[in-house]
XYZ file of C-alpha atoms in Angstrom:
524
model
C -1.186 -16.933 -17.002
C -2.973 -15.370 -19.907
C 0.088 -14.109 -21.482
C 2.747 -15.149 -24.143
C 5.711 -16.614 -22.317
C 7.834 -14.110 -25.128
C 5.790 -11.137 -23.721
C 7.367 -11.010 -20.413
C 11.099 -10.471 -19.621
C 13.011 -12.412 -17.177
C 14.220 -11.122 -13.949
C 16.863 -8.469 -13.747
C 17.044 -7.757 -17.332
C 17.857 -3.878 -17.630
C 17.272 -1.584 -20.420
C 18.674 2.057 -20.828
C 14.702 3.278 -20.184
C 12.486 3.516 -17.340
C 9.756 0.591 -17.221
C 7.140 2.585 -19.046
C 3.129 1.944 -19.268
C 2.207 0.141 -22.519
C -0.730 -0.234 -24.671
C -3.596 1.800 -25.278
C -4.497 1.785 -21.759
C -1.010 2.996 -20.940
C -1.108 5.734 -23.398
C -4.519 6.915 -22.673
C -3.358 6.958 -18.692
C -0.523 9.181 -19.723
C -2.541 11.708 -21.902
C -5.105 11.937 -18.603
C -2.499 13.042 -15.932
C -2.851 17.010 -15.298
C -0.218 19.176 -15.571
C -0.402 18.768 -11.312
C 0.458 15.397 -11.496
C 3.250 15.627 -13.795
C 6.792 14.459 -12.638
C 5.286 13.426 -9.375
C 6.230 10.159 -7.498
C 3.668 10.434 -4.767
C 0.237 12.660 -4.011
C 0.214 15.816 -2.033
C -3.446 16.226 -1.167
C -5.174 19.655 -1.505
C -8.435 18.352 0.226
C -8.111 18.275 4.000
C -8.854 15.385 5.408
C -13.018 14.640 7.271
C -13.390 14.912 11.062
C -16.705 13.045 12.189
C -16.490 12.999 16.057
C -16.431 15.806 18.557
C -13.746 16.289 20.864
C -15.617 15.085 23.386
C -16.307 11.720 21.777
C -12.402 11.378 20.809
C -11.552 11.796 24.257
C -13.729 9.254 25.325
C -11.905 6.756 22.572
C -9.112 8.371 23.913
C -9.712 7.393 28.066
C -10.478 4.066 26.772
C -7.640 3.781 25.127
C -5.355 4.477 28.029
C -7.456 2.117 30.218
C -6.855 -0.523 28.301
C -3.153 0.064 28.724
C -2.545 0.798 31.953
C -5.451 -1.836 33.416
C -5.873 -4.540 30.852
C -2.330 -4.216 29.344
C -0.876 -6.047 26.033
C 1.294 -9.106 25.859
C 4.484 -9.628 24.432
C 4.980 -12.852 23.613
C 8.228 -14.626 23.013
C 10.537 -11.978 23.111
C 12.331 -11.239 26.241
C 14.595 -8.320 24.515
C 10.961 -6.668 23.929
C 10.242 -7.160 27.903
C 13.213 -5.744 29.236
C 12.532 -2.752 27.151
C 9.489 -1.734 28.524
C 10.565 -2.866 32.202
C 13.253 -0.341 31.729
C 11.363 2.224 30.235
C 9.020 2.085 33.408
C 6.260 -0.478 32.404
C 4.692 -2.818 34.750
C 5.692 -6.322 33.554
C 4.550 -9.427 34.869
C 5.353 -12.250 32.795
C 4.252 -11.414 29.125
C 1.845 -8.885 29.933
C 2.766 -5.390 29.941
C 0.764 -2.792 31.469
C 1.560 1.164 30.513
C 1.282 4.003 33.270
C -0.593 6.778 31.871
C 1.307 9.535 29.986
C 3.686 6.799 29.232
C 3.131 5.932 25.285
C 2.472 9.740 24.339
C 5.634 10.614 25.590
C 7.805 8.227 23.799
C 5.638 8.626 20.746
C 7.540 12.442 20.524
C 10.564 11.187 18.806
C 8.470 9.608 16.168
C 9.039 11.114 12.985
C 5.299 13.403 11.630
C 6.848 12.882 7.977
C 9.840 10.884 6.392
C 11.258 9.830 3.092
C 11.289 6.289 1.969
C 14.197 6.686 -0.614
C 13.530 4.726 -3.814
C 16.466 3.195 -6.185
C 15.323 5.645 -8.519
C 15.786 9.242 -6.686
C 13.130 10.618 -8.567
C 10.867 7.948 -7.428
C 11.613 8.759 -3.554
C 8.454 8.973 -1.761
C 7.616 11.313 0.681
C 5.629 9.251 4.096
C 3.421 11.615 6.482
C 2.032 15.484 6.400
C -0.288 15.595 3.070
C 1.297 12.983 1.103
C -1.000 9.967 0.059
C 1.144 7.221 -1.398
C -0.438 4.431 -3.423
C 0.516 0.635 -3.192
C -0.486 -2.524 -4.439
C -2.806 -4.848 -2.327
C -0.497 -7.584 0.033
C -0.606 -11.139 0.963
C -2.879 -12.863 -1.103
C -2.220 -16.889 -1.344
C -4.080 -17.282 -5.051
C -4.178 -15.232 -7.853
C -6.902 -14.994 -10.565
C -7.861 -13.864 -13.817
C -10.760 -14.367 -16.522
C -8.470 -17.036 -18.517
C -7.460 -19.616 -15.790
C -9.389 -18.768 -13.098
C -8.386 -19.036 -9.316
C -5.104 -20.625 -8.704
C -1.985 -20.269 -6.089
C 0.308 -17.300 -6.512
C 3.718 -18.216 -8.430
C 7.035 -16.289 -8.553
C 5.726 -15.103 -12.070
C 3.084 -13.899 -11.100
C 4.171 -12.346 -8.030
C 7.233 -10.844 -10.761
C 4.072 -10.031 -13.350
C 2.539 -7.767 -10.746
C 5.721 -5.817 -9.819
C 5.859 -5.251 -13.458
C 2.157 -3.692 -14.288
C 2.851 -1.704 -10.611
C 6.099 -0.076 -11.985
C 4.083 0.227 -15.393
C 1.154 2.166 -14.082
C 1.399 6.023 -13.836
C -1.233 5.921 -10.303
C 0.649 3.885 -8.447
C 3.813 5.125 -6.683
C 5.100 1.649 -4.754
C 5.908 -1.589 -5.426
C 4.464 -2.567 -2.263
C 5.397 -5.527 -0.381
C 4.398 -9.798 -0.882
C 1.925 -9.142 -3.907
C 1.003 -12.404 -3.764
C 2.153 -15.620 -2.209
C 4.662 -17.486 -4.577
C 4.033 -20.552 -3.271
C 6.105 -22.546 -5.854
C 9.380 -21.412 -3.822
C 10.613 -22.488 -0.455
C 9.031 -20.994 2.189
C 12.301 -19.998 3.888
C 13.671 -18.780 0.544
C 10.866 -17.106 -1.302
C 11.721 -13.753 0.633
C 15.521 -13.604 -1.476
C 13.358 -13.973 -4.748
C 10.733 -11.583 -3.665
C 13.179 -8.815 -2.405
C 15.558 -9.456 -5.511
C 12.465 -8.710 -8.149
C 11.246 -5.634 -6.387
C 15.144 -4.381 -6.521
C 15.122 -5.832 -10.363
C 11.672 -5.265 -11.603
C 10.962 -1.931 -10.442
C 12.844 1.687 -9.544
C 10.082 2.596 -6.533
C 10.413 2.074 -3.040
C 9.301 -1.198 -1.840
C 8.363 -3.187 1.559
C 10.893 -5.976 3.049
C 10.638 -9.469 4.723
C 8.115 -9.521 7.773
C 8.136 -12.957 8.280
C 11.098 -13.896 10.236
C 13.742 -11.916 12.011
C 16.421 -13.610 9.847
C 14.384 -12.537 7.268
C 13.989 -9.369 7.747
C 17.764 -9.376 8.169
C 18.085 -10.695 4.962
C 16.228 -7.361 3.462
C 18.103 -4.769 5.329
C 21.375 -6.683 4.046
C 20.026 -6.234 0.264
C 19.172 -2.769 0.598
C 22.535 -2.064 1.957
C 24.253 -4.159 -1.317
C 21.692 -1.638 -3.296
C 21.975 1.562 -1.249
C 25.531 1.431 0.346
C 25.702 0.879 3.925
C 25.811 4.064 5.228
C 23.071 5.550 3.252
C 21.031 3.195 4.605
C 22.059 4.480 8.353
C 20.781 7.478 7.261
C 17.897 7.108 5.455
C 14.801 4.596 5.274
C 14.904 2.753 2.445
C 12.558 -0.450 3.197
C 9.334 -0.562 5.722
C 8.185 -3.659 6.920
C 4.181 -4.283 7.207
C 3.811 -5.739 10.551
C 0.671 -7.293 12.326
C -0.845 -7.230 15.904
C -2.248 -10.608 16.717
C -5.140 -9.252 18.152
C -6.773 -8.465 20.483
C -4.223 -7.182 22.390
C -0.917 -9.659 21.461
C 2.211 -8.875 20.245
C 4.019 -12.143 18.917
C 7.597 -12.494 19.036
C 7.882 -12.695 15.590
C 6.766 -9.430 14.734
C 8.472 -7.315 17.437
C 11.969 -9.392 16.726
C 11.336 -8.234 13.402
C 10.017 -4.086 14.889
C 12.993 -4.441 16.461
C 15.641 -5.163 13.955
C 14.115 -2.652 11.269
C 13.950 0.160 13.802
C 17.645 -0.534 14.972
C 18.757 -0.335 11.473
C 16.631 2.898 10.781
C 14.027 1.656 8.294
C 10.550 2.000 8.472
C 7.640 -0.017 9.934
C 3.998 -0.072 9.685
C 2.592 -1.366 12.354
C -1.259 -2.706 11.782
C -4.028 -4.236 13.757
C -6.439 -6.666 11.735
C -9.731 -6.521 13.534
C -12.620 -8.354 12.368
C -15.017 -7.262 14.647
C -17.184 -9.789 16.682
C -13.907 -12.309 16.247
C -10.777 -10.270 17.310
C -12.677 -7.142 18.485
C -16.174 -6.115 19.718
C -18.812 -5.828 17.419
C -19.279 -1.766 17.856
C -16.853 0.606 15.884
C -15.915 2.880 18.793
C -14.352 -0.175 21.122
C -12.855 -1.816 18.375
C -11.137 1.633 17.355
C -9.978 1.602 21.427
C -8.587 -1.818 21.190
C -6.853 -0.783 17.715
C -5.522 2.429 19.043
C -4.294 1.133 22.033
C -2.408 -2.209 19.657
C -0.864 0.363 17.218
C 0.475 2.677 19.454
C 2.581 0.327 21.778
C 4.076 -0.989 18.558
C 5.062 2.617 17.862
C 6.054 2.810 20.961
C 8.212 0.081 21.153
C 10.171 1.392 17.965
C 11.238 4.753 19.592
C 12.599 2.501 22.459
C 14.473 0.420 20.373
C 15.555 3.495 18.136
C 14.575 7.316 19.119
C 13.654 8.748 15.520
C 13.523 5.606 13.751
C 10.307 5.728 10.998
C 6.906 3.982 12.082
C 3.408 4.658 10.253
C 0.260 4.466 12.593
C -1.796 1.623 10.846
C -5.445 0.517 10.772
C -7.226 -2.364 9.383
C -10.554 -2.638 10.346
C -13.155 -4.612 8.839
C -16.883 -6.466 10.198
C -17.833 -10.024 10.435
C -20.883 -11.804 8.837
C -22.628 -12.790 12.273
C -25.193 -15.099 10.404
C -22.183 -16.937 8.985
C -19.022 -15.936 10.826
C -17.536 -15.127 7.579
C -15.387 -11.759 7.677
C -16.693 -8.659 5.607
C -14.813 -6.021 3.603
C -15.745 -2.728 2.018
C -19.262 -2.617 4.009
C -19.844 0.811 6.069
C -19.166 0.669 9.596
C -15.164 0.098 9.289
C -15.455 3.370 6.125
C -16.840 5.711 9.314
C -14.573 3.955 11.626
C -11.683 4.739 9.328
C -12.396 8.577 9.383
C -12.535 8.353 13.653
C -9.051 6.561 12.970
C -7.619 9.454 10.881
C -8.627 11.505 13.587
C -6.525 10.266 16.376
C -3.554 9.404 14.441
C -3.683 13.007 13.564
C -3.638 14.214 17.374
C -0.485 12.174 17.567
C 1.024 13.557 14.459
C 1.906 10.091 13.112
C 2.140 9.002 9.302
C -1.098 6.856 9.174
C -1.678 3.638 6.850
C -5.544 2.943 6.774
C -8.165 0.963 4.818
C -7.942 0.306 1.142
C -9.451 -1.323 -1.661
C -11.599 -3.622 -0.057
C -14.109 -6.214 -0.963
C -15.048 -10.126 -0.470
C -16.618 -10.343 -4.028
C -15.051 -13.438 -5.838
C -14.759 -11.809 -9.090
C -13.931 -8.589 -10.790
C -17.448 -7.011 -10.744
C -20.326 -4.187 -9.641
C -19.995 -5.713 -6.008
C -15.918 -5.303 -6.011
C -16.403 -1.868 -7.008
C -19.407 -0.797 -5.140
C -17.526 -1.955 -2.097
C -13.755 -1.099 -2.797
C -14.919 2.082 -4.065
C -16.670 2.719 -0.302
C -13.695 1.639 1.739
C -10.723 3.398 -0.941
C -12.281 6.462 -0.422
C -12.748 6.220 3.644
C -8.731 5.996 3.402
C -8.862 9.132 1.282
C -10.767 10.601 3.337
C -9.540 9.858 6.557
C -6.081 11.032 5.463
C -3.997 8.562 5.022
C -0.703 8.641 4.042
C 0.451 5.392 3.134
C -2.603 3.637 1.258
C -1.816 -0.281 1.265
C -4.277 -2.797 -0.602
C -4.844 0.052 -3.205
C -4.928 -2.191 -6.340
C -5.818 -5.988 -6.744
C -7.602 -6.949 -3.380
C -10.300 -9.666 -4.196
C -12.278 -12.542 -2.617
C -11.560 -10.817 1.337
C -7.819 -10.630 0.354
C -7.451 -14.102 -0.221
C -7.132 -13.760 -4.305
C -4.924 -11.136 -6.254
C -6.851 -10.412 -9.489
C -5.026 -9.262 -12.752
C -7.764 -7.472 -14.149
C -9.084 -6.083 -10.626
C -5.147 -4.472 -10.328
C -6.268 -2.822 -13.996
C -9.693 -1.308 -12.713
C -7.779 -0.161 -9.146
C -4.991 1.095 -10.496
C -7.615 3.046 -12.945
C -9.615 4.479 -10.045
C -6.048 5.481 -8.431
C -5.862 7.698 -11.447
C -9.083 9.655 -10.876
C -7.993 9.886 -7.017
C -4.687 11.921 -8.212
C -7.655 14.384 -9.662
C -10.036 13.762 -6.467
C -6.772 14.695 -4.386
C -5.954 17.582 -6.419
C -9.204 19.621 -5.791
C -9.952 22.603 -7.660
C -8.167 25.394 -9.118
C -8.878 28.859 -9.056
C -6.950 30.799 -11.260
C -7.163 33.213 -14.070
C -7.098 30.395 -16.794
C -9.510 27.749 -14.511
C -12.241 30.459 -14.063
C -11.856 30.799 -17.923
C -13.121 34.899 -18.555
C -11.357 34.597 -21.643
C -13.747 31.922 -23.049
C -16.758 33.316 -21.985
C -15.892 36.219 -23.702
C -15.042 34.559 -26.880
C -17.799 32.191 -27.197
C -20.902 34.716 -25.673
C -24.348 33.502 -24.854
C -25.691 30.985 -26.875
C -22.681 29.299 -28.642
C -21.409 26.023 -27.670
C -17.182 25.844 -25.860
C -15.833 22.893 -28.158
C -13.410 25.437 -30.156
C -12.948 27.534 -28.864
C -9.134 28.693 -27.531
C -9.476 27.995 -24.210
C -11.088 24.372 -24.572
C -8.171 23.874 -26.838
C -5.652 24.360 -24.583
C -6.706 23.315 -21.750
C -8.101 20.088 -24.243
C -5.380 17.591 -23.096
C -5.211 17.577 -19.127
C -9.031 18.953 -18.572
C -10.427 15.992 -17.240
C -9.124 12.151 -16.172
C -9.615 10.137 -19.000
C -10.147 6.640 -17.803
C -7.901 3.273 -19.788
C -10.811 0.826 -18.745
C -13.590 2.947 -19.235
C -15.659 2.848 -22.578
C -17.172 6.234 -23.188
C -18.755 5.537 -26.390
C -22.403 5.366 -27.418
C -24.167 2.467 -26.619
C -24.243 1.541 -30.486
C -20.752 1.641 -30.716
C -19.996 -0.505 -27.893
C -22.352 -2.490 -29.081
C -20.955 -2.778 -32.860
C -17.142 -3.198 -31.060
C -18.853 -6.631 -29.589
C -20.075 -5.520 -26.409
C -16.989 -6.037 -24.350
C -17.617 -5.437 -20.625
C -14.890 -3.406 -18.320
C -13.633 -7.042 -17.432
C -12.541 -7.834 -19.807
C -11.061 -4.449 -21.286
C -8.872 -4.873 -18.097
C -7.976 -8.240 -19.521
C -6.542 -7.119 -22.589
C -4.873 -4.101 -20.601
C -2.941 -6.192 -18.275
C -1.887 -8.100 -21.311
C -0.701 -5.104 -22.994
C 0.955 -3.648 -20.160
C 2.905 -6.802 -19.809
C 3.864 -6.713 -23.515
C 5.268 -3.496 -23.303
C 6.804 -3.914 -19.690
C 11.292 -2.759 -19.844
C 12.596 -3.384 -16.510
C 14.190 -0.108 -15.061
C 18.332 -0.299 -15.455
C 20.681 -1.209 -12.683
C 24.013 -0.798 -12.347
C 25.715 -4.393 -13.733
C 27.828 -4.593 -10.092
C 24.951 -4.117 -7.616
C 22.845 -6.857 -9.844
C 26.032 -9.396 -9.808
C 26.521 -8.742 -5.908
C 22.715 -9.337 -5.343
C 22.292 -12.294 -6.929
C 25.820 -13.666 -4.968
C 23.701 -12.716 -2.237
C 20.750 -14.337 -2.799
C 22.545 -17.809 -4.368
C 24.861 -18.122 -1.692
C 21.734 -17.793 1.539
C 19.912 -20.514 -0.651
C 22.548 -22.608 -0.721
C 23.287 -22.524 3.043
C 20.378 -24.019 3.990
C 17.775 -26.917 2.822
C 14.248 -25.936 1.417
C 11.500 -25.689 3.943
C 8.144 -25.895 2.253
C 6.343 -24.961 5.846
């Protein structure tokens, strides 16, 4: 792992403070948030959103869109409940496939939720999904993890636990997100209780449940309840689950049997088609946006059926394929543009969208990670999205969680929260008073107004070295690598698990020991 076994605490242990950022790196990330940012769990963007295409060109998306639904249709596989649904609500059904009259989706979409609040344990930590909020979370589903001591490797429940922990320890991030990384060193049909349990243990922010199975998902909603009480969990969305279309144009029974049981129980889902284009999707941007459009919104759909009201996010995921190779893409330019068309129309449906990330097939923590995360972070900025998944870690095309790729992310989250908050224009930001003071020809170092506006002025990167080139030099030359290296270690090191109330812990872990125990391990 990289990291003293002494330096990390074990599950569940509580402390009467907040998990708090440590290190340096942590202390230099607290010094750089403005006095916009402070107290804040989540963004709320004073940059509007970019709009690329022309009405006319939406509509044609648009038309294509409801083609595809009403002539091609969608399937729903293995899940009768999810048929008699949509025969109900007036779909044609014939067999699996499910075509939509038009008029049909838009008008169910109405009860959908524009904005909603995914409580966190934590009230203050309560995150606000929809309108101009962007909320950051950690990338999702990687099978290995890596980092500059060990290498590549398969995901463990420590680290999986070790990445909650530097998520609830960085001040940019504002959820715990969902499966981190694959522990693959725990029962397949058990590793959800361990997940679930250290996101309720490990961190105070909201989080994302089981997808995986229906009983599963089950499983999640009966934890939150244990954490939230079961009526407050009626009430109010306290998981999401980050569902996939098996494109193109398949719903599997899995997913919707899970759609279905978080809708019915009020919580959240984000429903998300994963195009590679040339492999599940054509090759140009505009019909792959069609197919996507047309996947995402009969998942939102179907939740309003199940549940008028209940929470769904619009998601996106598109990406490009290698066509030399065959090999999928990330972070290259076609899905960025396509993300901003994607913004567009969830915005003409007044949805809470989820779109793009951090994305990049580099193997290691370097210029090509950044050159293309950097591209495809800021098409979700820019498109508007609400609910930013993948925002920290994502390496080698999402197969590998990197430690010290989470440390350079979560850095470049920071300088978003300063993107986001665009400029002020106010007595003290257009700065008379200084001018005055300091007159032509004098330098602004110190004089009053630098000094007070000296601490939350500008975003002072943890990873970045600002020095002179001879000072970096004389410090040994240490690359931002490996500064992230040490800062993940630090972070670790300093890590206090958020309290919890002593009854709730007891009754989760009943909960958890008693579901392993019904049942034998399945490593499959």
């Amino acid at each position: 792992m990289g990291v003293e076994a002494s330096a990390v605490r074990p599950a569940g242990e509580t402390t009467n403070r907040a998990g708090r950022s440590g290190g340096r790196a942590g202390r230099r990330a607290k010094r750089s948030v403005s006095s916009a940012h402070l107290g804040k769990p989540f963004i709320h963007r004073k940059m509007p959103p970019l709009s690329i295409l022309s009405e006319d060109s939406l509509q044609r998306i648009e038309d294509t869109t409801w083609t595809l639904l009403a002539e091609v249709g969608i399937e729903f596989r293995d899940d009768p409940d999810a048929l008699a649904l949509w025969k109900t609500a007036g779909a044609e059904v014939d067999g699996v496939l499910v075509r939509f009259p038009h008029g049909m989706i838009p008008e169910l979409l109405k009860t959908a939720p524009a904005q909603f609040t995914q409580h966190a344990r934590n009230p203050a930590n309560s995150v606000e999904i929809g309108g101009e909020n962007v909320v950051f979370a950690p990338a999702y589903g990687s099978p290995f993890v890596m980092d500059l001591d060990e290498g590549r490797r398969y995901g463990t429940i420590a680290d999986f636990k070790n990445f909650i922990k530097l998520a609830q320890s960085s001040p940019w991030l504002h959820h715990s997100g969902g499966t981190i990384c694959e522990p693959v060193d725990v029962p397949v049909n058990k590793r959800h209780l361990d997940m679930v349990h250290a996101h309720i243990t490990l961190s105070d922010r909201p989080f994302l449940g089981s997808v995986t199975a229906q009983e599963r998902a089950e499983d999640t909603i009966d934890m939150a309840r244990i954490l939230f009480g079961a009526e407050f969990v009626h009430n109010n969305c306290v998981i999401m689950g980050n569902l996939n279309v098996n494109s193109p144009l398949v719903w599997d029974g899995t997913m919707t049997k899970v759609l279905r049981s978080y809708a019915a129980a009020n919580q959240g889902t984000v429903l998300v088609p994963f195009i590679l284009g040339g492999a599940m999707g054509p090759v140009t941007t505009a019909g792959a946006i069609a197919q996507a459009h047309a996947e995402t919104l009969a998942g939102c759909a179907l939740t309003q059926l199940v549940r008028p009201g209940a929470p769904v996010v619009y998601g996106n995921f598109l990406s490009s394929t290698s066509l030399k190779s065959g090999s999928p893409t990330f972070g290259t330019p076609e899905p960025a543009a396509g993300s901003l068309v994607v913004g567009q129309l969830a915005r003409r449906l007044n949805l809470p969208l989820r779109c793009a990330g951090n994305f990049t097939t580099s193997k290691l923590p370097d210029a090509h990670a950044m050159n293309e995360g950097t591209m495809s972070m800021l098409s979700a900025i820019h498109c508007g999205a609400n609910f930013i998944l993948h925002s920290a870690g994502f390496l080698d095309g999402l197969l590998s969680m990197s430690y010290e790729k989470f440390m350079m992310d979560a850095d470049f989250c920071g300088a978003l929260h300063t993107y986001l908050g665009g400029i002020a224009v106010d007595d003290n930001a257009l700065a008379l008073d200084a001018f005055r003071e300091v007159g032509p020809g004098n330098h602004f170092f110190g004089c009053e107004h630098t000094i007070r506006n000296y601490e939350t002025a500008y975003f002072d990167a943890a990873i970045a070295d600002n020095t002179p080139f001879e000072t970096w030099q004389e410090a040994g030359s240490v690359d931002a690598a490996t500064r992230a290296n040490r800062a993940w270690k630090e972070t670790l090191a300093a890590y206090e698990a958020p309290p919890l109330d002593n009854s709730i812990a007891e009754h989760l872990m009943e909960f958890v020991d008693r579901k392993k125990a019904s049942t034998e391990d399945r490593w499959y």
